[in-house]
Short mmCIF file of C-alpha atoms and ligand atoms in Angstrom, two decimals:
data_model
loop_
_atom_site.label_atom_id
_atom_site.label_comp_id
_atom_site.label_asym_id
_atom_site.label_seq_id
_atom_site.Cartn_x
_atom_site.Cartn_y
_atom_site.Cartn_z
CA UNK A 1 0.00 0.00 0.00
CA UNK A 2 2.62 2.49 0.79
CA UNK A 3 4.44 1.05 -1.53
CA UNK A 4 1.99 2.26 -4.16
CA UNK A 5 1.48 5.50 -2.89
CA UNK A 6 5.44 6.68 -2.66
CA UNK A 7 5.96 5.84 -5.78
CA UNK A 8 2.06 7.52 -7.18
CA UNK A 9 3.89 10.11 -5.11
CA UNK A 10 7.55 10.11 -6.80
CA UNK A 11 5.84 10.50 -10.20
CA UNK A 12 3.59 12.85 -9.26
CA UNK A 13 6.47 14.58 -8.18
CA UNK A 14 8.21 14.56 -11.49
CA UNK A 15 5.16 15.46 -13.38
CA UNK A 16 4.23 18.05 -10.78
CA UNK A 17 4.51 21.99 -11.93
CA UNK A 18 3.83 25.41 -9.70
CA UNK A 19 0.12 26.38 -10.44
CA UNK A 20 -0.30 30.00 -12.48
CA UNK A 21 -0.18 33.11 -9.81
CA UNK A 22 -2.61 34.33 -12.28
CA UNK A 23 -5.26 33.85 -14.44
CA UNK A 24 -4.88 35.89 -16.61
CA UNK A 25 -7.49 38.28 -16.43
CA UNK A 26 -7.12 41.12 -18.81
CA UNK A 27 -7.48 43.44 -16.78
CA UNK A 28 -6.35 42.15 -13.39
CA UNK A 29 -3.71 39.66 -14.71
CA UNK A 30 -2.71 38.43 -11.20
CA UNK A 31 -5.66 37.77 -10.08
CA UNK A 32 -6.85 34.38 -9.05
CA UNK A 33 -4.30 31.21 -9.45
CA UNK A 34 -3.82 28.29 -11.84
CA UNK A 35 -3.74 24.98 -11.37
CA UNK A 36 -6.79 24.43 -8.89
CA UNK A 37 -10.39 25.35 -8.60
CA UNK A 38 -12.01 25.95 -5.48
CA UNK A 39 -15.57 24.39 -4.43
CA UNK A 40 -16.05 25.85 -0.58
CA UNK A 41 -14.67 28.62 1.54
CA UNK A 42 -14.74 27.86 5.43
CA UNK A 43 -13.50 30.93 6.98
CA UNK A 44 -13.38 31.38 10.60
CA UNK A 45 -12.21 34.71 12.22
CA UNK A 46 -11.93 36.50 15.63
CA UNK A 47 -12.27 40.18 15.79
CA UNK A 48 -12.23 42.68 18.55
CA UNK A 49 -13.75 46.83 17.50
CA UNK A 50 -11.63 47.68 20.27
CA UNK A 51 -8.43 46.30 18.53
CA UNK A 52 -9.26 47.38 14.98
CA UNK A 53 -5.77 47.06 13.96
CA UNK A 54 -5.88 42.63 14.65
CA UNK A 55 -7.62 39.81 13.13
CA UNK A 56 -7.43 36.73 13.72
CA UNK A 57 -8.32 33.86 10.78
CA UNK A 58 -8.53 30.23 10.26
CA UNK A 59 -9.51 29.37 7.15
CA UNK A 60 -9.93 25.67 5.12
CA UNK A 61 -10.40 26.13 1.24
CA UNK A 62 -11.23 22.97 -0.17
CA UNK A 63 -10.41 22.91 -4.00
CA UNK A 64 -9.43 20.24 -6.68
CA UNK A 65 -6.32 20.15 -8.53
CA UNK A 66 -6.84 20.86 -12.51
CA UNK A 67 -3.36 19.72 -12.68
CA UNK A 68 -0.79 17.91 -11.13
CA UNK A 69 0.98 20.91 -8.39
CA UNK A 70 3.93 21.09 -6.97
CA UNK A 71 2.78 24.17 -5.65
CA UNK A 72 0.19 26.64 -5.61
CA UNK A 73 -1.12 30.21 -4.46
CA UNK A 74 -3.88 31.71 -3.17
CA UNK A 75 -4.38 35.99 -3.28
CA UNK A 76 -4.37 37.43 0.53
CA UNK A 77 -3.11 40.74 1.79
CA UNK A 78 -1.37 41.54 4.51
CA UNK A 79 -1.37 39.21 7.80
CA UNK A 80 1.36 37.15 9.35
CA UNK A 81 0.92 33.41 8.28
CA UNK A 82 1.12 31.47 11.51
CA UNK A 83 0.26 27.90 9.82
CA UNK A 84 -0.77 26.27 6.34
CA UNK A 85 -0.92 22.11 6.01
CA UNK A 86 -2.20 20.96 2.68
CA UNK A 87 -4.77 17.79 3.71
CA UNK A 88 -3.67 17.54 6.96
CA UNK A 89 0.11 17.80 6.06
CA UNK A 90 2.32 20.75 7.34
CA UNK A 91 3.08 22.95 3.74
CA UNK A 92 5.95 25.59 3.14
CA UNK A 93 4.95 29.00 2.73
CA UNK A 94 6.27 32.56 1.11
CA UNK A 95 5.03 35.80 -0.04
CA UNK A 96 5.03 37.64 -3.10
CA UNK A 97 4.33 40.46 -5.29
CA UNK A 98 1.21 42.36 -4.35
CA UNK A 99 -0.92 39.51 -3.18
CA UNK A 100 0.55 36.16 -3.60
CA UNK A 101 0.43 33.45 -0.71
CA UNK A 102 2.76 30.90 -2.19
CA UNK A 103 1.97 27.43 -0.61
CA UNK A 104 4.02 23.83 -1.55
CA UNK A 105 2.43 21.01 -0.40
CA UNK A 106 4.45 18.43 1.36
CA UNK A 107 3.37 15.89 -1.14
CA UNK A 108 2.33 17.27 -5.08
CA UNK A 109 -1.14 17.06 -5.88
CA UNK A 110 -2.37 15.04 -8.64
CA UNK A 111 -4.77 16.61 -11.02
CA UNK A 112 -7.99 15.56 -10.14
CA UNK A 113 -7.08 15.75 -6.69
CA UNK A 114 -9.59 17.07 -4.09
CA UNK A 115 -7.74 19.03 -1.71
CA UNK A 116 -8.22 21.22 1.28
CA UNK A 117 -5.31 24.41 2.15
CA UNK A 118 -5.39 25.28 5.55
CA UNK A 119 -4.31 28.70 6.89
CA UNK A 120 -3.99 30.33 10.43
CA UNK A 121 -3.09 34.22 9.96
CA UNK A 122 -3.54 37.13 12.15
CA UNK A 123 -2.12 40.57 12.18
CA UNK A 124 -3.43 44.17 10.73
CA UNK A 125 -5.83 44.21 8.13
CA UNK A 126 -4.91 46.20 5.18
CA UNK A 127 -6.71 47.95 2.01
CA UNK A 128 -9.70 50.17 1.25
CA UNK A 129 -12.48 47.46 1.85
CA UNK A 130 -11.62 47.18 5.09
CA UNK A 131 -14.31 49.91 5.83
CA UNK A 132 -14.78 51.57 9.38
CA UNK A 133 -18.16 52.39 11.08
CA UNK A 134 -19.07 55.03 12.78
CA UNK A 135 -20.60 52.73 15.95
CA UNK A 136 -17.13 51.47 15.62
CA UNK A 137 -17.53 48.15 13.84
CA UNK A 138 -16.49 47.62 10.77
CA UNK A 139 -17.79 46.38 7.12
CA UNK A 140 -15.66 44.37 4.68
CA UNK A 141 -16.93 45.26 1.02
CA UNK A 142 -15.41 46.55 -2.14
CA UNK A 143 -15.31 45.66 -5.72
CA UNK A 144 -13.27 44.63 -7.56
CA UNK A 145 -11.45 43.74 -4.72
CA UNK A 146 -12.15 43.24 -1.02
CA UNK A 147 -11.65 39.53 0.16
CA UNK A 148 -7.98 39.39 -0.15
CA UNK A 149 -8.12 41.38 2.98
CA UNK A 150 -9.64 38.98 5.40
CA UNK A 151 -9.33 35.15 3.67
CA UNK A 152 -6.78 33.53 1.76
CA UNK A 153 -9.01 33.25 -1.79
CA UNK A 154 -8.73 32.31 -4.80
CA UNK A 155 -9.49 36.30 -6.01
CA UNK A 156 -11.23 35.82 -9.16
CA UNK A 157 -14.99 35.74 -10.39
CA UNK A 158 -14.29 32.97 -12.32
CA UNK A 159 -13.81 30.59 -9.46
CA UNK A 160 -16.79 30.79 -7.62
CA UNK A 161 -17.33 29.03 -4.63
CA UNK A 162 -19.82 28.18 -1.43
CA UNK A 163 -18.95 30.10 1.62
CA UNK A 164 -19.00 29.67 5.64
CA UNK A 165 -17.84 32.09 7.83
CA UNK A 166 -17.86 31.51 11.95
CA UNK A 167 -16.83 34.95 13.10
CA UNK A 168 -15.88 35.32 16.93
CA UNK A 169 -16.50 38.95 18.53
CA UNK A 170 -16.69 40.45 22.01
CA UNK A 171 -20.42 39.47 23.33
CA UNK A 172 -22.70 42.62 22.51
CA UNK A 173 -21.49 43.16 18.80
CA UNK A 174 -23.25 41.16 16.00
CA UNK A 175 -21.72 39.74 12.55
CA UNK A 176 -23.96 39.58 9.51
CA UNK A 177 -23.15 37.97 6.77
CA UNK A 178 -24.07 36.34 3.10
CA UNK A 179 -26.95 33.98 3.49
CA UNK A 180 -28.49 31.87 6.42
CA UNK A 181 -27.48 32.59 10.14
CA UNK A 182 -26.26 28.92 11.63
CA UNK A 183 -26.52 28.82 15.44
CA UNK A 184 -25.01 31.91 17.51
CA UNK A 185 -23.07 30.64 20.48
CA UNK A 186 -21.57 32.65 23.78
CA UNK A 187 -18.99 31.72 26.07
CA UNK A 188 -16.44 33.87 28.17
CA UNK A 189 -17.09 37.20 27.02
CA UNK A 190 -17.09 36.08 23.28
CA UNK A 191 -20.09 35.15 21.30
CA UNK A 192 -19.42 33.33 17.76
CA UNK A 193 -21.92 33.99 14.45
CA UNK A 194 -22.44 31.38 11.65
CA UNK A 195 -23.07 32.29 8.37
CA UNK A 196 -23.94 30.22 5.61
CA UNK A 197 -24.13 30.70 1.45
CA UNK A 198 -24.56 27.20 -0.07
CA UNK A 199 -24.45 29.30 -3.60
CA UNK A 200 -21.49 29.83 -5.02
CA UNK A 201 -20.42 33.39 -4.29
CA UNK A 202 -17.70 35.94 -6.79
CA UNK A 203 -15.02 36.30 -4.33
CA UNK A 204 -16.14 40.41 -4.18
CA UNK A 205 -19.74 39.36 -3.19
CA UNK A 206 -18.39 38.02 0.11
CA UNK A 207 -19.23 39.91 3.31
CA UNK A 208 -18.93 40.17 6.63
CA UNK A 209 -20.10 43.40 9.15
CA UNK A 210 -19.09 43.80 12.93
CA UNK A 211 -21.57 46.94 14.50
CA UNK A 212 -24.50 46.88 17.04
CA UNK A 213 -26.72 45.76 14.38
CA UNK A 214 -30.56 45.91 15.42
CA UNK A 215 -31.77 42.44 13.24
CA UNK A 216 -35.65 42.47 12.11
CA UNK A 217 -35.94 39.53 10.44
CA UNK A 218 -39.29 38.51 8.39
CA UNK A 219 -40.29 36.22 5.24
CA UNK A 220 -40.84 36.02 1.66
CA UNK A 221 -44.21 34.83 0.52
CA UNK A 222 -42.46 31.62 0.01
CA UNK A 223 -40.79 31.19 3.12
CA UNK A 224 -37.51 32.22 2.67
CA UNK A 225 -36.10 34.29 5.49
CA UNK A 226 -35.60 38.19 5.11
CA UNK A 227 -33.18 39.52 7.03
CA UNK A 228 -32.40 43.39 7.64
CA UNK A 229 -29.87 44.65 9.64
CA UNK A 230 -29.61 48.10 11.10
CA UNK A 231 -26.15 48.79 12.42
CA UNK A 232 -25.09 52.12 14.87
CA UNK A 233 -26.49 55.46 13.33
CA UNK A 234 -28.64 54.31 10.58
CA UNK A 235 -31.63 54.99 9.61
CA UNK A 236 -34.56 52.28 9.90
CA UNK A 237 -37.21 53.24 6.93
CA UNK A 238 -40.15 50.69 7.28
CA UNK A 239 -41.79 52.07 3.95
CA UNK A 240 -38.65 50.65 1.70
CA UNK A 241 -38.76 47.75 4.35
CA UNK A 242 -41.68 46.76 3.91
CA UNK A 243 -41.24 47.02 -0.35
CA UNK A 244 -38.56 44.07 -0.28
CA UNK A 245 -40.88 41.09 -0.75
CA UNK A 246 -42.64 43.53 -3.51
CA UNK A 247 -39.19 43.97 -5.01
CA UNK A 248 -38.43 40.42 -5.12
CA UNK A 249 -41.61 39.63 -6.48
CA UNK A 250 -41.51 41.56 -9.36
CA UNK A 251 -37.71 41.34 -10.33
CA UNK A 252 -38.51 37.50 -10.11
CA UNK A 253 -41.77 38.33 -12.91
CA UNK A 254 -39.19 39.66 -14.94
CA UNK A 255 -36.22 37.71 -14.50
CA UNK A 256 -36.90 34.58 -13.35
CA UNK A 257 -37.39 32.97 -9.64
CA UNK A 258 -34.70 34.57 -6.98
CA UNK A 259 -31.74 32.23 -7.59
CA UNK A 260 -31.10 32.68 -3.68
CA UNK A 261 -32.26 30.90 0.15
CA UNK A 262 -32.84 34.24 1.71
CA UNK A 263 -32.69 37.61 1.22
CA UNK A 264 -32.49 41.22 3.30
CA UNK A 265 -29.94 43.95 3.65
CA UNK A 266 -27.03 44.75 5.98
CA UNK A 267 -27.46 48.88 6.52
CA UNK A 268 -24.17 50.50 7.99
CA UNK A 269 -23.10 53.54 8.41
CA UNK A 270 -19.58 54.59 7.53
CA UNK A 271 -17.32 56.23 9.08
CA UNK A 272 -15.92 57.96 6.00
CA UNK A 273 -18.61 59.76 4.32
CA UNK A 274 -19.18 57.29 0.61
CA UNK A 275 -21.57 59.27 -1.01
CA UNK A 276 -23.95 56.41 -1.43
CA UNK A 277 -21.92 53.20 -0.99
CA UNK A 278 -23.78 50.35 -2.00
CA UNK A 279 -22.50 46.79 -2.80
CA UNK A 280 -24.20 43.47 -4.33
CA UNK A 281 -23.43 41.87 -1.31
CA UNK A 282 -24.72 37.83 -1.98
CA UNK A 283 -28.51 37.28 -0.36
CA UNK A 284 -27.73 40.50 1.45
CA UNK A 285 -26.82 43.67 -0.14
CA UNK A 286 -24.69 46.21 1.74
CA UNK A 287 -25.80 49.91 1.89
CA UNK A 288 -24.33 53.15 3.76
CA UNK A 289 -26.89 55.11 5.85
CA UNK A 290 -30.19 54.01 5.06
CA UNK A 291 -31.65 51.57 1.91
CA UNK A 292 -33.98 53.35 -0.19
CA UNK A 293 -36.30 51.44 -2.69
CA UNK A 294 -34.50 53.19 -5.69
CA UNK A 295 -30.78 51.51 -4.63
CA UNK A 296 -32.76 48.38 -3.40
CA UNK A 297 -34.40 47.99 -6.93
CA UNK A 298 -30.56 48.33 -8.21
CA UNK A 299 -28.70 45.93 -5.47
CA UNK A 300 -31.57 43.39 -5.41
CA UNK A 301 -31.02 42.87 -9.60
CA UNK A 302 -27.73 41.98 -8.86
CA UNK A 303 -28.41 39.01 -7.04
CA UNK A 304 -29.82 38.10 -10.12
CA UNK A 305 -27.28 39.75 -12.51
CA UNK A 306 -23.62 39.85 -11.12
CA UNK A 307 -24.02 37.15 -8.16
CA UNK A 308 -25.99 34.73 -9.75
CA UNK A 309 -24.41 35.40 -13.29
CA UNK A 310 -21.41 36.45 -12.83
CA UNK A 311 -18.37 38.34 -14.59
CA UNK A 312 -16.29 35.46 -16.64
CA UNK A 313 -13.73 38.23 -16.11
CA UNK A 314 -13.32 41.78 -15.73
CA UNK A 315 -14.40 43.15 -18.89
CA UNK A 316 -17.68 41.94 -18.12
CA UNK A 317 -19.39 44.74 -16.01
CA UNK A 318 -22.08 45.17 -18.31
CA UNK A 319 -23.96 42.13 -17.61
CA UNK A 320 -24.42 43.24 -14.15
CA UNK A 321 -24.27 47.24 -14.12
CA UNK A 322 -26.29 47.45 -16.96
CA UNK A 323 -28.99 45.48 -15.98
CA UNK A 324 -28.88 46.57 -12.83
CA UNK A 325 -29.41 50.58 -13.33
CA UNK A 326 -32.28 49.20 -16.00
CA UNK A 327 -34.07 47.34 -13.40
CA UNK A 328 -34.67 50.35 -11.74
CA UNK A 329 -36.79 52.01 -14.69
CA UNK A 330 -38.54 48.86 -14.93
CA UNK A 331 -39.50 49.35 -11.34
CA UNK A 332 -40.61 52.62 -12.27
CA UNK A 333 -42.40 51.19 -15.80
CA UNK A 334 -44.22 49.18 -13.30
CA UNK A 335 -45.01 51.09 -10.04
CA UNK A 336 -45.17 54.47 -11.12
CA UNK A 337 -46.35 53.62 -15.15
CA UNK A 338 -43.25 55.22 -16.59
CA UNK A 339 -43.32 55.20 -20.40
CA UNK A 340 -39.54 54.08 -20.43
CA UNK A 341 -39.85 54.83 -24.91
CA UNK A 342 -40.50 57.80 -24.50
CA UNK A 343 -37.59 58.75 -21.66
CA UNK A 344 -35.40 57.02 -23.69
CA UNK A 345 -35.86 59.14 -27.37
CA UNK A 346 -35.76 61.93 -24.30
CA UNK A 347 -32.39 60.75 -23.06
CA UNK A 348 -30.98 60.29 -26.66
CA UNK A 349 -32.46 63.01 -27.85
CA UNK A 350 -30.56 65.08 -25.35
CA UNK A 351 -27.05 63.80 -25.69
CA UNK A 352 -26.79 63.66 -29.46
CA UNK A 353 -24.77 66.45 -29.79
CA UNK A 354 -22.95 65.67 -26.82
CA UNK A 355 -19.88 63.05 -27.92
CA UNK A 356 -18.56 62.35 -24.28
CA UNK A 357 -22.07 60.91 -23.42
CA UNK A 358 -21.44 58.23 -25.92
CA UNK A 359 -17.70 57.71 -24.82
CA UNK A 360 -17.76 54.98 -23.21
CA UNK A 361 -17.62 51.72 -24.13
CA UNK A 362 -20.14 48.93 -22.53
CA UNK A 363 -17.77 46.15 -23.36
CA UNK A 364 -14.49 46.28 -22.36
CA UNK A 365 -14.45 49.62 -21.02
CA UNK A 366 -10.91 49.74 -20.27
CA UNK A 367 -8.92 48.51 -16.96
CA UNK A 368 -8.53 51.59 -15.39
CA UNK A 369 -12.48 51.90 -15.38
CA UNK A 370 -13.93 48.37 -15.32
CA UNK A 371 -16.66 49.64 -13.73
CA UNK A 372 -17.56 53.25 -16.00
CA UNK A 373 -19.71 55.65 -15.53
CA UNK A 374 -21.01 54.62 -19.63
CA UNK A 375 -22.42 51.36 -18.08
CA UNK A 376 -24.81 52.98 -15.30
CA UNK A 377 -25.70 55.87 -18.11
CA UNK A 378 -25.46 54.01 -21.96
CA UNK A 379 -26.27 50.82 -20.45
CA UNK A 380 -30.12 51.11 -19.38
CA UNK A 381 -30.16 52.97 -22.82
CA UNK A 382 -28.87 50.63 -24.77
CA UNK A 383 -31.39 47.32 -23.46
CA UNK A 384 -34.30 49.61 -23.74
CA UNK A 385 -33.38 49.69 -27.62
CA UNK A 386 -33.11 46.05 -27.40
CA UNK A 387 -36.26 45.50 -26.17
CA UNK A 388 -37.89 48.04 -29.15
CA UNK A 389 -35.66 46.06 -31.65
CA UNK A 390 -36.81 42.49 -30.51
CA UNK A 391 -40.02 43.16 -28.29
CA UNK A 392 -41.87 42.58 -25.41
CA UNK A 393 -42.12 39.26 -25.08
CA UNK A 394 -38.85 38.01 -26.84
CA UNK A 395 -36.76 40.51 -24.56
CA UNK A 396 -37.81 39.21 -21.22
CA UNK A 397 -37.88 35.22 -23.12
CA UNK A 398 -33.85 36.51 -23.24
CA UNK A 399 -33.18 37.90 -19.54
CA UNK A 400 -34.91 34.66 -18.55
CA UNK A 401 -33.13 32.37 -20.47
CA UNK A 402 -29.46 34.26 -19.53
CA UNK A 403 -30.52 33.80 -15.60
CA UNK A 404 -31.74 30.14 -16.10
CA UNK A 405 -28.80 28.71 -18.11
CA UNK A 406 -26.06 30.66 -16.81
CA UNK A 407 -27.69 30.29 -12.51
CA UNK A 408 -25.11 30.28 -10.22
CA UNK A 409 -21.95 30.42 -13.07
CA UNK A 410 -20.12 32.61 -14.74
CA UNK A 411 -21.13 34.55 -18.94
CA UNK A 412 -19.30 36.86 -20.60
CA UNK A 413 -20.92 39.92 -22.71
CA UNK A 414 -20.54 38.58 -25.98
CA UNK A 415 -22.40 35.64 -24.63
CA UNK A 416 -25.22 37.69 -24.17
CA UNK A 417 -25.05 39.42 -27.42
CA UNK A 418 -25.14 35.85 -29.04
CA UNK A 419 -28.08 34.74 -27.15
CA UNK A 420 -29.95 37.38 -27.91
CA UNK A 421 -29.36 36.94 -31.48
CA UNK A 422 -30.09 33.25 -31.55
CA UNK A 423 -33.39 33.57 -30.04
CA UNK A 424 -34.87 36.39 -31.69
CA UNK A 425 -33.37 35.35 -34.78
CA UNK A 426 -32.31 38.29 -36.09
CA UNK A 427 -28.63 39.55 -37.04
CA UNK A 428 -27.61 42.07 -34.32
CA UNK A 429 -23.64 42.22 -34.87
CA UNK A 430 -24.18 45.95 -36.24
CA UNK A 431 -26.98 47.16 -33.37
CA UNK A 432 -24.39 45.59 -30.24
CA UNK A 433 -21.71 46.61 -32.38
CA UNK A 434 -22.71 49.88 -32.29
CA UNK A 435 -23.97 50.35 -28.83
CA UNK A 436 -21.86 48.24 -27.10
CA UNK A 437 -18.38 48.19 -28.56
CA UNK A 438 -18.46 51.86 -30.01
CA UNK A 439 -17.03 54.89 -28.51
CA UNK A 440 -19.56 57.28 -30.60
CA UNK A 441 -23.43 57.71 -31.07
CA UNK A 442 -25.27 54.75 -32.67
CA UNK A 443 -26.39 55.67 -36.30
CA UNK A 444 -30.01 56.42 -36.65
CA UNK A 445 -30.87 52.90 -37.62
CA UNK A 446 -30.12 51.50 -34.05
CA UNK A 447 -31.90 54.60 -32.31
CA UNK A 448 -35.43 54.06 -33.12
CA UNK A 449 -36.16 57.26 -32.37
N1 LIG B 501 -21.35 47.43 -7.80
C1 LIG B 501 -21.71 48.55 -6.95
C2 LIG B 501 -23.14 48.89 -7.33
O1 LIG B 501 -23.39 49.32 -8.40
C3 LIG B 501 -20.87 49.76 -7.08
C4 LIG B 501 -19.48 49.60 -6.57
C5 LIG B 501 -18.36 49.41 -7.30
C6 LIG B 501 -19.03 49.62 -5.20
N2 LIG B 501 -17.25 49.31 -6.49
C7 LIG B 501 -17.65 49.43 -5.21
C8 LIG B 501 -19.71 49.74 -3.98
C9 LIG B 501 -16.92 49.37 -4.01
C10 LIG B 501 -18.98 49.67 -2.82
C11 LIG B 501 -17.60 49.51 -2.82
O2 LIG B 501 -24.04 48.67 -6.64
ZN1 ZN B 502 -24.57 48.10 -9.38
#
């Protein structure tokens, strides 16, 4: 038997190659890791608000090889690495370049291999998600990048994963998180949360918020629990509160059922004035001061479009920006009976002699801007004309069948322009062409003004 495995073990060894630090991504080339791909995050953490500047993490990523390693890395920031054993087995660790956590595995791993990294860390957290409260807590969000900061990931949205995160504070604070609360335990002074997203989650969707939270927790129509937290100086407004199952319901008429186990909203305030920070946080968007139904509208979309369907990299922000800033006129098509034809010629009409309106590109808007301004503004624009050039009917046939056959992976933009074409059955290279991958006005054609 050992026989066997030595020498499985010898050739493995000879076979064996360090995974990718990268994948590639064109704009975020270090990002994420070769040679692996990871199926579950458990990430357990201890955090004091009176110690802001120390955390405390144990976390087990369980992955398989996708070929045969003689070593691998994972993104983190910061931290000292007290520990990592590959399957049980003590591994060698080193740092490098801006993010790498370089592991080697006592033994090489196979391709095919199931596997499961183990890291203890602790030290200051570092970087800009790592956002402070004004109760004193803290919220860990950001996009494109924010989990680097508090797990060892693999930091790319094409490697999605299921996440579980046990967080350990001083009794009296509270720890929300992406999807359902597990059981909430206290003992000497500390009291540990549980967290739960059996989805697979884009590494940037992952949350977790330390404040005096205030929890109101309620249910969807069918069951699933809603949970709303209200951290230290925010405001509680029951009106948008009471909208969410509404929400829901109708972003689920028009896109298909909520691809998610629960839902509800974490509500901080930050201590750093943000303007009006709001992220797609999974099950549980995050916002800054209060949730209004406008940014819910936005936010809850996501879950459907950028967490549910996600990025296949980074040039991809259209198929969640866009579609999220155009959920919100639907909202307003349907609650308020805006004619969203006729504010469309309105907005085109307005902007046609303005050039830098048009700028912006909805694919591949450039890596210093994955996220531009073009796709909140040309975006809603430029589905609205898809829905005039296809209709009704064969529109929402397409957002359905995107969230249905792409649920819970990953879909590039061009994927979308190429499903839209083969079910409506008409040529559309020129109309995306022209809205999406153009830097000037659509000619008139495209318009339908
Ligand atoms: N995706 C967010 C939204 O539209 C906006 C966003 C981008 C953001 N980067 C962020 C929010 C960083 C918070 C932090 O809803
Ligand atoms: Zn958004």
């Amino acid at each position: 038997m050992w026989k066997t495995f030595s020498a499985l073990a010898a050739t493995a060894g000879l076979l064996a190659s360090p995974g990718a630090d990268g994948v590639g991504d064109p704009y975020y080339p270090q990002d994420g890791n070769g040679g692996y791909r990871v199926s579950d995050y458990d990430v357990h953490v201890t955090y004091d608000p009176a110690k802001p500047d120390f955390l405390s993490g144990d976390t087990t990523v369980t992955a398989v090889a996708t070929q045969t390693l003689s070593r691998f890395d994972l993104d983190l920031q910061g931290f000292d690495i007290g520990s990592v054993t590959v399957n049980g087995l003590k591994a060698t660790s080193s740092r490098a370049g801006e993010h790498e956590l370089v592991v080697t595995p006592a033994i090489p791993l196979v391709k095919g291999q199931p596997f499961k990294v183990r890291v203890v860390y602790s030290g200051k957290p570092v970087g800009d998600s790592w956002q402070p409260l004004r109760g004193g807590g803290v919220s860990v969000i950001g996009e494109p990048h924010s989990a680097t900061a508090w797990y060892p990931v693999n930091d790319t949205p094409s490697d999605k994963a299921t996440f579980h995160l046990t967080a350990t504070v001083p009794t009296g604070w509270t720890v929300i998180g992406n999807g359902l609360p597990g059981p909430t335990t206290t003992s000497g002074g500390s009291t540990t949360f549980r967290w739960n997203e059996d989805h697979p989650v884009v590494s940037y969707a992952t949350t977790m918020a330390v404040d005096k939270f205030t929890v109101r927790t309620s249910t969807l129509p069918d069951g699933k629990p809603i949970i709303n937290a209200y951290g230290t100086d925010t405001t509680y407004l029951p009106d948008s509160e009471a909208l969410l199952p509404e929400i829901i319901q109708f972003l689920s008429s028009k896109f298909g059922p909520y691809p998610f186990d629960s839902t509800g909203s974490i509500v901080v305030s930050a201590a750093q004035a943000s303007g009006s920070l709001a992220l797609e946080t999974q099950t549980r968007p995050t916002y800054d001061g209060a949730f209004f139904d406008a940014s819910a509208v936005h936010e809850l979309a996501h879950q459907w479009f950028g967490d549910s369907v996600s990025f296949a990299d980074w040039r991809d922000g259209c198929i969640a920006e866009c579609f999220a800033q155009y959920a919100g006129q639907l909202w307003d098509e349907y609650k308020n009976g805006a004619d969203l034809t006729r504010s469309y010629r309105e907005i085109v009409q307005s902007n046609q002699d303005k050039p830098d309106f048009w700028q912006g590109k909805l694919y591949d808007p450039g890596a210093d801007q994955p996220l531009s301004p073009a796709l909140y503004n040309k975006g809603p624009l430029m589905l609205q004309a898809l829905r005039i050039a296809v209709g009704d009917s064969m529109f929402f046939h397409i957002l359905q069948t995107w969230t249905s056959q792409h649920r819970y992976g990953n879909a590039s933009w061009p994927d979308f322009e190429h499903l839209s074409a083969q079910l409506s059955g008409k040529d559309l290279t020129d109309f995306f062409q022209s809205w999406a991958h153009s830097t000037t006005i659509p000619p008139a054609q495209y318009l339908y003004l």
